């Protein structure tokens, strides 16, 4: 009997959607609001940045259009290149969100590839877990690193499918499958999705969810693409649960041979 | 009037010698905003702002959430 297509559980909390979206790169806050709604996502990533001193403090802010009362806000450590900076940034995020423990850890290796620096990521994960955070972690698609992060206590493993913002899709489904097979915590593709089929492929592989930003915000019609991604994640999950037919080199007729008129 | 200089979000910023973090945040009109504050890379919880008296050369970070992926 097939499994029911329920939502996603991370660190004991249930979320209605398996699509997680970022809030960056949109034209304005209204587009952010509409695309976020259209995506159906329950978890929204945000960046933590210094306030521009002197800027109108009453200008609308991101949390006005994606309010924490409606969405689970996931602060990230984007832009951090050391474990210490990532930990500091996420501690600020936790304080800003009144002690909210869920965070997205990323420690980057270089500006060109935005590939994760795994030694620093592991170091930061250890510190954050000890400090009481529920850590969802952006990582390389290396099953050994993924296992180490899980052993440290990360609540979700989030390998890149291809470079952040590249739209190159799922470049190494075999590595993702190895990570999914061994994991006892949710595995989410984080980074690289370009269009709906990429999200569907990730879900068909057995990923528990997909996190994306550029593919939606950078589309010509972000609101429509947000809807497409919602449907793709749902379709891919359904296909995974349904169990696809095996690939074969020979044909197999769909119509019976018996009773032909010729 | 005597002043001290702190480093606020990376830039020099003048405050009076007995200023607390609450005074600073109020002067910036940010009291009602979703922000977090750290001094010298230590997070100071909102309920402790009134007790924290700023010292010359304190490195103060005031942050908020913005769009990101």
PDB file of C-alpha atoms in Angstrom:
ATOM      1  CA  UNK A   1       0.000   0.000   0.000  1.00  0.00           C
ATOM      2  CA  UNK A   2       1.337   3.416  -0.861  1.00  0.00           C
ATOM      3  CA  UNK A   3       2.225   5.963   1.782  1.00  0.00           C
ATOM      4  CA  UNK A   4       0.086   8.991   2.338  1.00  0.00           C
ATOM      5  CA  UNK A   5       1.421  12.239   0.920  1.00  0.00           C
ATOM      6  CA  UNK A   6       1.711  14.145   4.162  1.00  0.00           C
ATOM      7  CA  UNK A   7       3.765  17.262   4.780  1.00  0.00           C
ATOM      8  CA  UNK A   8       7.249  17.580   6.110  1.00  0.00           C
ATOM      9  CA  UNK A   9       8.378  17.100   9.708  1.00  0.00           C
ATOM     10  CA  UNK A  10      11.559  18.857  10.840  1.00  0.00           C
ATOM     11  CA  UNK A  11      12.770  18.651  14.445  1.00  0.00           C
ATOM     12  CA  UNK A  12       9.351  17.398  15.539  1.00  0.00           C
ATOM     13  CA  UNK A  13       7.387  20.209  13.905  1.00  0.00           C
ATOM     14  CA  UNK A  14       5.035  19.473  11.036  1.00  0.00           C
ATOM     15  CA  UNK A  15       4.920  21.741   7.978  1.00  0.00           C
ATOM     16  CA  UNK A  16       2.201  21.633   5.356  1.00  0.00           C
ATOM     17  CA  UNK A  17       4.516  22.106   2.366  1.00  0.00           C
ATOM     18  CA  UNK A  18       7.657  20.374   1.161  1.00  0.00           C
ATOM     19  CA  UNK A  19       8.673  23.484  -0.743  1.00  0.00           C
ATOM     20  CA  UNK A  20      10.778  26.010   1.177  1.00  0.00           C
ATOM     21  CA  UNK A  21      11.435  29.366  -0.421  1.00  0.00           C
ATOM     22  CA  UNK A  22      13.868  32.215  -0.021  1.00  0.00           C
ATOM     23  CA  UNK A  23      12.836  35.851   0.091  1.00  0.00           C
ATOM     24  CA  UNK A  24      15.736  37.423  -1.814  1.00  0.00           C
ATOM     25  CA  UNK A  25      16.072  38.910  -5.300  1.00  0.00           C
ATOM     26  CA  UNK A  26      12.451  40.015  -5.699  1.00  0.00           C
ATOM     27  CA  UNK A  27      11.570  43.313  -7.390  1.00  0.00           C
ATOM     28  CA  UNK A  28       9.825  44.635  -4.286  1.00  0.00           C
ATOM     29  CA  UNK A  29       8.098  43.533  -1.106  1.00  0.00           C
ATOM     30  CA  UNK A  30       4.734  43.149  -2.809  1.00  0.00           C
ATOM     31  CA  UNK A  31       6.176  40.700  -5.312  1.00  0.00           C
ATOM     32  CA  UNK A  32       7.846  38.871  -2.421  1.00  0.00           C
ATOM     33  CA  UNK A  33       4.498  38.592  -0.678  1.00  0.00           C
ATOM     34  CA  UNK A  34       2.586  37.369  -3.736  1.00  0.00           C
ATOM     35  CA  UNK A  35       5.213  34.833  -4.827  1.00  0.00           C
ATOM     36  CA  UNK A  36       5.581  33.487  -1.295  1.00  0.00           C
ATOM     37  CA  UNK A  37       1.826  33.012  -1.069  1.00  0.00           C
ATOM     38  CA  UNK A  38       1.652  31.354  -4.487  1.00  0.00           C
ATOM     39  CA  UNK A  39       4.414  28.910  -3.543  1.00  0.00           C
ATOM     40  CA  UNK A  40       2.358  27.523  -0.678  1.00  0.00           C
ATOM     41  CA  UNK A  41       5.581  27.361   1.346  1.00  0.00           C
ATOM     42  CA  UNK A  42       5.420  27.340   5.129  1.00  0.00           C
ATOM     43  CA  UNK A  43       9.123  27.970   5.769  1.00  0.00           C
ATOM     44  CA  UNK A  44      10.707  31.139   4.392  1.00  0.00           C
ATOM     45  CA  UNK A  45      14.413  31.913   4.564  1.00  0.00           C
ATOM     46  CA  UNK A  46      15.672  35.396   5.398  1.00  0.00           C
ATOM     47  CA  UNK A  47      19.104  36.994   5.642  1.00  0.00           C
ATOM     48  CA  UNK A  48      20.357  38.874   8.704  1.00  0.00           C
ATOM     49  CA  UNK A  49      21.943  42.209   7.861  1.00  0.00           C
ATOM     50  CA  UNK A  50      22.926  45.456   9.565  1.00  0.00           C
ATOM     51  CA  UNK A  51      20.245  48.125   9.689  1.00  0.00           C
ATOM     52  CA  UNK A  52      21.047  51.100   7.457  1.00  0.00           C
ATOM     53  CA  UNK A  53      21.427  53.844  10.040  1.00  0.00           C
ATOM     54  CA  UNK A  54      19.642  56.953   8.914  1.00  0.00           C
ATOM     55  CA  UNK A  55      17.211  55.111   6.650  1.00  0.00           C
ATOM     56  CA  UNK A  56      13.512  55.729   7.374  1.00  0.00           C
ATOM     57  CA  UNK A  57      12.873  53.317  10.267  1.00  0.00           C
ATOM     58  CA  UNK A  58       9.178  53.224   9.378  1.00  0.00           C
ATOM     59  CA  UNK A  59       9.657  51.998   5.815  1.00  0.00           C
ATOM     60  CA  UNK A  60       7.919  48.629   5.282  1.00  0.00           C
ATOM     61  CA  UNK A  61      10.131  45.686   6.094  1.00  0.00           C
ATOM     62  CA  UNK A  62      10.309  42.087   4.976  1.00  0.00           C
ATOM     63  CA  UNK A  63       8.671  40.710   8.111  1.00  0.00           C
ATOM     64  CA  UNK A  64       5.633  42.907   7.411  1.00  0.00           C
ATOM     65  CA  UNK A  65       4.920  40.959   4.207  1.00  0.00           C
ATOM     66  CA  UNK A  66       6.068  37.517   5.409  1.00  0.00           C
ATOM     67  CA  UNK A  67       5.009  37.776   9.047  1.00  0.00           C
ATOM     68  CA  UNK A  68       6.308  35.265  11.602  1.00  0.00           C
ATOM     69  CA  UNK A  69       2.690  34.849  12.734  1.00  0.00           C
ATOM     70  CA  UNK A  70       1.923  33.171   9.414  1.00  0.00           C
ATOM     71  CA  UNK A  71       5.223  31.660   8.258  1.00  0.00           C
ATOM     72  CA  UNK A  72       8.114  29.898   9.918  1.00  0.00           C
ATOM     73  CA  UNK A  73      11.015  32.269   9.371  1.00  0.00           C
ATOM     74  CA  UNK A  74      14.323  30.554   8.727  1.00  0.00           C
ATOM     75  CA  UNK A  75      17.271  32.898   9.260  1.00  0.00           C
ATOM     76  CA  UNK A  76      20.337  31.988   7.229  1.00  0.00           C
ATOM     77  CA  UNK A  77      24.046  32.664   7.518  1.00  0.00           C
ATOM     78  CA  UNK A  78      24.434  33.557   3.850  1.00  0.00           C
ATOM     79  CA  UNK A  79      27.562  35.537   3.127  1.00  0.00           C
ATOM     80  CA  UNK A  80      29.557  33.996   5.991  1.00  0.00           C
ATOM     81  CA  UNK A  81      32.914  32.426   5.203  1.00  0.00           C
ATOM     82  CA  UNK A  82      33.955  31.278   8.689  1.00  0.00           C
ATOM     83  CA  UNK A  83      32.278  29.185  11.368  1.00  0.00           C
ATOM     84  CA  UNK A  84      32.587  32.059  13.860  1.00  0.00           C
ATOM     85  CA  UNK A  85      30.806  34.541  11.572  1.00  0.00           C
ATOM     86  CA  UNK A  86      28.031  32.057  10.772  1.00  0.00           C
ATOM     87  CA  UNK A  87      27.432  31.282  14.452  1.00  0.00           C
ATOM     88  CA  UNK A  88      27.354  34.997  15.326  1.00  0.00           C
ATOM     89  CA  UNK A  89      24.914  35.764  12.500  1.00  0.00           C
ATOM     90  CA  UNK A  90      22.562  32.956  13.473  1.00  0.00           C
ATOM     91  CA  UNK A  91      22.672  33.937  17.143  1.00  0.00           C
ATOM     92  CA  UNK A  92      21.564  37.430  16.050  1.00  0.00           C
ATOM     93  CA  UNK A  93      18.811  35.826  13.976  1.00  0.00           C
ATOM     94  CA  UNK A  94      17.585  33.814  16.935  1.00  0.00           C
ATOM     95  CA  UNK A  95      17.466  36.913  19.107  1.00  0.00           C
ATOM     96  CA  UNK A  96      15.654  38.870  16.398  1.00  0.00           C
ATOM     97  CA  UNK A  97      13.015  36.137  16.170  1.00  0.00           C
ATOM     98  CA  UNK A  98      12.482  35.941  19.935  1.00  0.00           C
ATOM     99  CA  UNK A  99      14.431  32.769  20.575  1.00  0.00           C
ATOM    100  CA  UNK A 100      13.240  30.805  17.533  1.00  0.00           C
ATOM    101  CA  UNK A 101      15.675  27.850  17.302  1.00  0.00           C
ATOM    102  CA  UNK A 102      15.400  26.773  13.670  1.00  0.00           C
ATOM    103  CA  UNK A 103      18.168  28.102  11.425  1.00  0.00           C
ATOM    104  CA  UNK A 104      19.784  27.514   8.063  1.00  0.00           C
ATOM    105  CA  UNK A 105      23.536  27.188   8.406  1.00  0.00           C
ATOM    106  CA  UNK A 106      25.702  27.921   5.421  1.00  0.00           C
ATOM    107  CA  UNK A 107      29.408  28.606   5.485  1.00  0.00           C
ATOM    108  CA  UNK A 108      30.701  29.449   2.050  1.00  0.00           C
ATOM    109  CA  UNK A 109      34.053  28.565   0.545  1.00  0.00           C
ATOM    110  CA  UNK A 110      34.525  31.171  -2.152  1.00  0.00           C
ATOM    111  CA  UNK A 111      32.615  33.937  -3.868  1.00  0.00           C
ATOM    112  CA  UNK A 112      32.775  32.425  -7.327  1.00  0.00           C
ATOM    113  CA  UNK A 113      31.238  29.032  -6.609  1.00  0.00           C
ATOM    114  CA  UNK A 114      29.485  29.743  -3.289  1.00  0.00           C
ATOM    115  CA  UNK A 115      30.370  26.125  -2.596  1.00  0.00           C
ATOM    116  CA  UNK A 116      30.160  25.224   1.098  1.00  0.00           C
ATOM    117  CA  UNK A 117      33.347  25.187   3.155  1.00  0.00           C
ATOM    118  CA  UNK A 118      32.720  21.842   4.808  1.00  0.00           C
ATOM    119  CA  UNK A 119      35.354  21.944   7.610  1.00  0.00           C
ATOM    120  CA  UNK A 120      33.948  25.314   8.750  1.00  0.00           C
ATOM    121  CA  UNK A 121      30.375  24.091   8.270  1.00  0.00           C
ATOM    122  CA  UNK A 122      31.031  21.095  10.542  1.00  0.00           C
ATOM    123  CA  UNK A 123      32.639  23.331  13.158  1.00  0.00           C
ATOM    124  CA  UNK A 124      29.735  25.785  13.110  1.00  0.00           C
ATOM    125  CA  UNK A 125      27.168  22.971  13.231  1.00  0.00           C
ATOM    126  CA  UNK A 126      28.760  21.570  16.395  1.00  0.00           C
ATOM    127  CA  UNK A 127      28.717  24.960  18.120  1.00  0.00           C
ATOM    128  CA  UNK A 128      25.133  25.712  17.101  1.00  0.00           C
ATOM    129  CA  UNK A 129      23.775  22.308  18.120  1.00  0.00           C
ATOM    130  CA  UNK A 130      25.473  22.654  21.525  1.00  0.00           C
ATOM    131  CA  UNK A 131      23.924  26.116  21.810  1.00  0.00           C
ATOM    132  CA  UNK A 132      20.435  24.656  21.363  1.00  0.00           C
ATOM    133  CA  UNK A 133      19.770  25.466  17.710  1.00  0.00           C
ATOM    134  CA  UNK A 134      17.832  23.218  15.334  1.00  0.00           C
ATOM    135  CA  UNK A 135      20.253  23.318  12.425  1.00  0.00           C
ATOM    136  CA  UNK A 136      19.254  22.812   8.808  1.00  0.00           C
ATOM    137  CA  UNK A 137      22.530  22.730   6.953  1.00  0.00           C
ATOM    138  CA  UNK A 138      23.588  23.626   3.410  1.00  0.00           C
ATOM    139  CA  UNK A 139      26.308  21.174   2.419  1.00  0.00           C
ATOM    140  CA  UNK A 140      28.145  19.469  -0.402  1.00  0.00           C
ATOM    141  CA  UNK A 141      26.502  16.410  -1.980  1.00  0.00           C
ATOM    142  CA  UNK A 142      29.018  14.147  -0.249  1.00  0.00           C
ATOM    143  CA  UNK A 143      27.430  11.301   1.729  1.00  0.00           C
ATOM    144  CA  UNK A 144      30.292  11.215   4.224  1.00  0.00           C
ATOM    145  CA  UNK A 145      29.955  14.911   5.090  1.00  0.00           C
ATOM    146  CA  UNK A 146      26.183  14.472   5.259  1.00  0.00           C
ATOM    147  CA  UNK A 147      26.566  11.608   7.731  1.00  0.00           C
ATOM    148  CA  UNK A 148      28.961  13.643   9.879  1.00  0.00           C
ATOM    149  CA  UNK A 149      26.464  16.526  10.001  1.00  0.00           C
ATOM    150  CA  UNK A 150      23.708  14.156  10.999  1.00  0.00           C
ATOM    151  CA  UNK A 151      25.904  12.674  13.742  1.00  0.00           C
ATOM    152  CA  UNK A 152      26.535  16.173  15.076  1.00  0.00           C
ATOM    153  CA  UNK A 153      22.770  16.550  15.440  1.00  0.00           C
ATOM    154  CA  UNK A 154      21.634  18.628  12.454  1.00  0.00           C
ATOM    155  CA  UNK A 155      17.874  18.319  11.932  1.00  0.00           C
ATOM    156  CA  UNK A 156      17.950  18.491   8.136  1.00  0.00           C
ATOM    157  CA  UNK A 157      20.663  17.858   5.547  1.00  0.00           C
ATOM    158  CA  UNK A 158      20.525  20.204   2.558  1.00  0.00           C
ATOM    159  CA  UNK A 159      22.981  19.331  -0.194  1.00  0.00           C
ATOM    160  CA  UNK A 160      23.325  21.543  -3.221  1.00  0.00           C
ATOM    161  CA  UNK A 161      22.044  20.072  -6.498  1.00  0.00           C
ATOM    162  CA  UNK A 162      24.219  22.532  -8.415  1.00  0.00           C
ATOM    163  CA  UNK A 163      25.731  25.929  -7.656  1.00  0.00           C
ATOM    164  CA  UNK A 164      23.593  28.501  -5.819  1.00  0.00           C
ATOM    165  CA  UNK A 165      21.643  30.604  -8.305  1.00  0.00           C
ATOM    166  CA  UNK A 166      22.996  28.656 -11.296  1.00  0.00           C
ATOM    167  CA  UNK A 167      19.721  27.050 -12.364  1.00  0.00           C
ATOM    168  CA  UNK A 168      21.724  24.037 -13.551  1.00  0.00           C
ATOM    169  CA  UNK A 169      19.364  21.545 -11.941  1.00  0.00           C
ATOM    170  CA  UNK A 170      20.156  18.144 -10.433  1.00  0.00           C
ATOM    171  CA  UNK A 171      23.706  17.428 -11.573  1.00  0.00           C
ATOM    172  CA  UNK A 172      24.477  14.369  -9.481  1.00  0.00           C
ATOM    173  CA  UNK A 173      21.334  12.370  -8.699  1.00  0.00           C
ATOM    174  CA  UNK A 174      23.498   9.406  -7.652  1.00  0.00           C
ATOM    175  CA  UNK A 175      25.138  11.262  -4.800  1.00  0.00           C
ATOM    176  CA  UNK A 176      21.793  12.656  -3.695  1.00  0.00           C
ATOM    177  CA  UNK A 177      20.390   9.115  -3.677  1.00  0.00           C
ATOM    178  CA  UNK A 178      23.273   7.904  -1.497  1.00  0.00           C
ATOM    179  CA  UNK A 179      22.588  10.706   0.978  1.00  0.00           C
ATOM    180  CA  UNK A 180      18.836  10.053   0.984  1.00  0.00           C
ATOM    181  CA  UNK A 181      19.282   6.288   1.481  1.00  0.00           C
ATOM    182  CA  UNK A 182      21.412   6.651   4.602  1.00  0.00           C
ATOM    183  CA  UNK A 183      19.743   9.655   6.214  1.00  0.00           C
ATOM    184  CA  UNK A 184      17.511   9.434   9.256  1.00  0.00           C
ATOM    185  CA  UNK A 185      16.691  13.161   9.135  1.00  0.00           C
ATOM    186  CA  UNK A 186      15.016  14.989   6.237  1.00  0.00           C
ATOM    187  CA  UNK A 187      17.124  15.636   3.128  1.00  0.00           C
ATOM    188  CA  UNK A 188      16.284  18.731   1.122  1.00  0.00           C
ATOM    189  CA  UNK A 189      17.848  19.914  -2.098  1.00  0.00           C
ATOM    190  CA  UNK A 190      19.088  23.426  -1.434  1.00  0.00           C
ATOM    191  CA  UNK A 191      20.407  25.341  -4.433  1.00  0.00           C
ATOM    192  CA  UNK A 192      20.619  24.765  -8.137  1.00  0.00           C
ATOM    193  CA  UNK A 193      16.987  24.291  -9.119  1.00  0.00           C
ATOM    194  CA  UNK A 194      16.214  26.161 -12.351  1.00  0.00           C
ATOM    195  CA  UNK A 195      12.720  25.114 -13.332  1.00  0.00           C
ATOM    196  CA  UNK A 196       9.828  22.932 -12.278  1.00  0.00           C
ATOM    197  CA  UNK A 197      11.196  19.671 -13.687  1.00  0.00           C
ATOM    198  CA  UNK A 198      14.332  20.041 -11.517  1.00  0.00           C
ATOM    199  CA  UNK A 199      12.174  20.238  -8.408  1.00  0.00           C
ATOM    200  CA  UNK A 200      10.139  17.244  -9.541  1.00  0.00           C
ATOM    201  CA  UNK A 201      13.306  15.209 -10.171  1.00  0.00           C
ATOM    202  CA  UNK A 202      14.605  16.020  -6.687  1.00  0.00           C
ATOM    203  CA  UNK A 203      11.345  14.857  -5.161  1.00  0.00           C
ATOM    204  CA  UNK A 204      11.201  11.725  -7.360  1.00  0.00           C
ATOM    205  CA  UNK A 205      14.644  10.791  -6.051  1.00  0.00           C
ATOM    206  CA  UNK A 206      13.117  10.722  -2.585  1.00  0.00           C
ATOM    207  CA  UNK A 207      14.139  14.102  -1.237  1.00  0.00           C
ATOM    208  CA  UNK A 208      11.957  15.251   1.627  1.00  0.00           C
ATOM    209  CA  UNK A 209      11.772  18.775   0.285  1.00  0.00           C
ATOM    210  CA  UNK A 210      13.326  21.437  -1.902  1.00  0.00           C
ATOM    211  CA  UNK A 211      14.559  24.893  -0.938  1.00  0.00           C
ATOM    212  CA  UNK A 212      14.834  27.487  -3.682  1.00  0.00           C
ATOM    213  CA  UNK A 213      14.979  31.228  -4.237  1.00  0.00           C
ATOM    214  CA  UNK A 214      16.551  32.310  -7.551  1.00  0.00           C
ATOM    215  CA  UNK A 215      14.461  29.956  -9.707  1.00  0.00           C
ATOM    216  CA  UNK A 216      11.303  31.718  -8.547  1.00  0.00           C
ATOM    217  CA  UNK A 217      12.464  35.290  -7.944  1.00  0.00           C
ATOM    218  CA  UNK A 218      14.489  35.375 -11.162  1.00  0.00           C
ATOM    219  CA  UNK A 219      11.744  33.984 -13.416  1.00  0.00           C
ATOM    220  CA  UNK A 220      10.050  36.368 -15.827  1.00  0.00           C
ATOM    221  CA  UNK A 221       6.821  35.838 -13.905  1.00  0.00           C
ATOM    222  CA  UNK A 222       7.877  34.937 -10.355  1.00  0.00           C
ATOM    223  CA  UNK A 223       4.339  34.455  -9.075  1.00  0.00           C
ATOM    224  CA  UNK A 224       3.509  31.986 -11.810  1.00  0.00           C
ATOM    225  CA  UNK A 225       6.816  30.169 -11.296  1.00  0.00           C
ATOM    226  CA  UNK A 226       6.097  29.950  -7.560  1.00  0.00           C
ATOM    227  CA  UNK A 227       2.858  28.156  -8.396  1.00  0.00           C
ATOM    228  CA  UNK A 228       4.679  25.895 -10.874  1.00  0.00           C
ATOM    229  CA  UNK A 229       7.209  24.940  -8.193  1.00  0.00           C
ATOM    230  CA  UNK A 230       4.468  24.137  -5.707  1.00  0.00           C
ATOM    231  CA  UNK A 231       2.843  21.801  -8.237  1.00  0.00           C
ATOM    232  CA  UNK A 232       6.190  20.275  -9.235  1.00  0.00           C
ATOM    233  CA  UNK A 233       7.137  19.465  -5.657  1.00  0.00           C
ATOM    234  CA  UNK A 234       3.714  17.919  -5.074  1.00  0.00           C
ATOM    235  CA  UNK A 235       3.858  15.969  -8.371  1.00  0.00           C
ATOM    236  CA  UNK A 236       7.378  14.726  -7.711  1.00  0.00           C
ATOM    237  CA  UNK A 237       6.453  13.586  -4.219  1.00  0.00           C
ATOM    238  CA  UNK A 238       3.355  11.776  -5.495  1.00  0.00           C
ATOM    239  CA  UNK A 239       5.415  10.058  -8.204  1.00  0.00           C
ATOM    240  CA  UNK A 240       8.006   8.998  -5.630  1.00  0.00           C
ATOM    241  CA  UNK A 241       5.319   7.517  -3.389  1.00  0.00           C
ATOM    242  CA  UNK A 242       3.535   5.901  -6.347  1.00  0.00           C
ATOM    243  CA  UNK A 243       6.726   4.093  -7.388  1.00  0.00           C
ATOM    244  CA  UNK A 244       7.773   4.531 -10.994  1.00  0.00           C
ATOM    245  CA  UNK A 245       8.119   1.706 -13.521  1.00  0.00           C
ATOM    246  CA  UNK A 246      11.624   0.396 -14.047  1.00  0.00           C
ATOM    247  CA  UNK A 247      13.496   1.705 -17.076  1.00  0.00           C
ATOM    248  CA  UNK A 248      14.003  -0.998 -19.755  1.00  0.00           C
ATOM    249  CA  UNK A 249      15.668  -1.114 -23.127  1.00  0.00           C
ATOM    250  CA  UNK A 250      12.865  -3.035 -24.849  1.00  0.00           C
ATOM    251  CA  UNK A 251       9.326  -1.915 -25.673  1.00  0.00           C
ATOM    252  CA  UNK A 252       6.316  -3.229 -23.823  1.00  0.00           C
ATOM    253  CA  UNK A 253       2.970  -2.810 -25.591  1.00  0.00           C
ATOM    254  CA  UNK A 254       0.177  -1.205 -23.621  1.00  0.00           C
ATOM    255  CA  UNK A 255      -2.601  -2.753 -25.717  1.00  0.00           C
ATOM    256  CA  UNK A 256      -3.289  -6.531 -25.523  1.00  0.00           C
ATOM    257  CA  UNK A 257      -2.271  -8.684 -28.496  1.00  0.00           C
ATOM    258  CA  UNK A 258      -5.333 -10.969 -28.176  1.00  0.00           C
ATOM    259  CA  UNK A 259      -8.403 -10.074 -30.241  1.00  0.00           C
ATOM    260  CA  UNK A 260      -6.660  -7.997 -32.864  1.00  0.00           C
ATOM    261  CA  UNK A 261      -8.733  -7.513 -36.053  1.00  0.00           C
ATOM    262  CA  UNK A 262      -5.792  -8.074 -38.393  1.00  0.00           C
TER     263      UNK A 262
ATOM    264  CA  UNK B   1      28.742  68.443  26.406  1.00  0.00           C
ATOM    265  CA  UNK B   2      30.888  65.390  26.777  1.00  0.00           C
ATOM    266  CA  UNK B   3      30.429  62.591  24.278  1.00  0.00           C
ATOM    267  CA  UNK B   4      31.866  59.163  23.614  1.00  0.00           C
ATOM    268  CA  UNK B   5      32.317  57.494  20.259  1.00  0.00           C
ATOM    269  CA  UNK B   6      31.137  53.971  19.610  1.00  0.00           C
ATOM    270  CA  UNK B   7      31.302  51.997  16.372  1.00  0.00           C
ATOM    271  CA  UNK B   8      27.739  51.442  15.199  1.00  0.00           C
ATOM    272  CA  UNK B   9      27.324  49.031  12.288  1.00  0.00           C
ATOM    273  CA  UNK B  10      30.888  49.688  11.289  1.00  0.00           C
ATOM    274  CA  UNK B  11      30.722  53.504  11.426  1.00  0.00           C
ATOM    275  CA  UNK B  12      31.730  55.943  14.209  1.00  0.00           C
ATOM    276  CA  UNK B  13      28.716  57.162  16.151  1.00  0.00           C
ATOM    277  CA  UNK B  14      28.482  59.668  18.980  1.00  0.00           C
ATOM    278  CA  UNK B  15      26.482  59.063  22.169  1.00  0.00           C
ATOM    279  CA  UNK B  16      26.433  60.687  25.588  1.00  0.00           C
ATOM    280  CA  UNK B  17      28.597  58.966  28.223  1.00  0.00           C
ATOM    281  CA  UNK B  18      25.802  57.416  30.254  1.00  0.00           C
ATOM    282  CA  UNK B  19      23.811  56.095  27.268  1.00  0.00           C
ATOM    283  CA  UNK B  20      22.362  52.625  27.454  1.00  0.00           C
ATOM    284  CA  UNK B  21      21.437  50.415  24.527  1.00  0.00           C
ATOM    285  CA  UNK B  22      17.809  51.376  25.130  1.00  0.00           C
ATOM    286  CA  UNK B  23      18.770  55.050  24.673  1.00  0.00           C
ATOM    287  CA  UNK B  24      20.641  54.229  21.470  1.00  0.00           C
ATOM    288  CA  UNK B  25      17.804  52.175  19.984  1.00  0.00           C
ATOM    289  CA  UNK B  26      15.269  54.865  20.886  1.00  0.00           C
ATOM    290  CA  UNK B  27      17.429  57.565  19.320  1.00  0.00           C
ATOM    291  CA  UNK B  28      17.493  55.508  16.131  1.00  0.00           C
ATOM    292  CA  UNK B  29      13.662  55.146  16.238  1.00  0.00           C
ATOM    293  CA  UNK B  30      14.024  51.375  16.185  1.00  0.00           C
ATOM    294  CA  UNK B  31      12.428  50.464  19.523  1.00  0.00           C
ATOM    295  CA  UNK B  32       9.346  48.913  17.973  1.00  0.00           C
ATOM    296  CA  UNK B  33      11.206  47.092  15.205  1.00  0.00           C
ATOM    297  CA  UNK B  34      12.226  43.456  14.855  1.00  0.00           C
ATOM    298  CA  UNK B  35      15.935  43.947  15.435  1.00  0.00           C
ATOM    299  CA  UNK B  36      18.724  42.279  17.360  1.00  0.00           C
ATOM    300  CA  UNK B  37      21.673  43.982  19.014  1.00  0.00           C
ATOM    301  CA  UNK B  38      25.153  42.783  19.843  1.00  0.00           C
ATOM    302  CA  UNK B  39      28.029  44.583  21.529  1.00  0.00           C
ATOM    303  CA  UNK B  40      31.544  43.393  20.790  1.00  0.00           C
ATOM    304  CA  UNK B  41      30.005  40.285  19.168  1.00  0.00           C
ATOM    305  CA  UNK B  42      28.023  39.327  22.252  1.00  0.00           C
ATOM    306  CA  UNK B  43      24.253  39.276  21.804  1.00  0.00           C
ATOM    307  CA  UNK B  44      22.448  41.534  24.279  1.00  0.00           C
ATOM    308  CA  UNK B  45      18.850  40.403  24.810  1.00  0.00           C
ATOM    309  CA  UNK B  46      16.182  43.078  24.445  1.00  0.00           C
ATOM    310  CA  UNK B  47      15.286  42.931  28.152  1.00  0.00           C
ATOM    311  CA  UNK B  48      18.923  43.711  29.015  1.00  0.00           C
ATOM    312  CA  UNK B  49      19.284  46.798  26.824  1.00  0.00           C
ATOM    313  CA  UNK B  50      18.400  49.150  29.660  1.00  0.00           C
ATOM    314  CA  UNK B  51      21.193  47.779  31.851  1.00  0.00           C
ATOM    315  CA  UNK B  52      23.907  47.900  29.209  1.00  0.00           C
ATOM    316  CA  UNK B  53      25.809  51.170  29.424  1.00  0.00           C
ATOM    317  CA  UNK B  54      27.792  51.930  26.283  1.00  0.00           C
ATOM    318  CA  UNK B  55      31.564  52.351  26.550  1.00  0.00           C
ATOM    319  CA  UNK B  56      33.835  54.259  24.161  1.00  0.00           C
ATOM    320  CA  UNK B  57      34.888  52.104  21.191  1.00  0.00           C
ATOM    321  CA  UNK B  58      32.140  49.522  21.789  1.00  0.00           C
ATOM    322  CA  UNK B  59      31.413  47.749  18.519  1.00  0.00           C
ATOM    323  CA  UNK B  60      27.633  47.711  18.263  1.00  0.00           C
ATOM    324  CA  UNK B  61      25.767  45.723  15.618  1.00  0.00           C
ATOM    325  CA  UNK B  62      22.074  46.402  15.050  1.00  0.00           C
ATOM    326  CA  UNK B  63      20.560  43.921  12.591  1.00  0.00           C
ATOM    327  CA  UNK B  64      17.255  43.075  10.972  1.00  0.00           C
ATOM    328  CA  UNK B  65      15.860  40.458   8.599  1.00  0.00           C
ATOM    329  CA  UNK B  66      15.970  41.178   4.874  1.00  0.00           C
ATOM    330  CA  UNK B  67      15.298  39.090   1.765  1.00  0.00           C
ATOM    331  CA  UNK B  68      17.641  36.152   1.337  1.00  0.00           C
ATOM    332  CA  UNK B  69      17.733  32.554   0.196  1.00  0.00           C
TER     333      UNK B  69
END
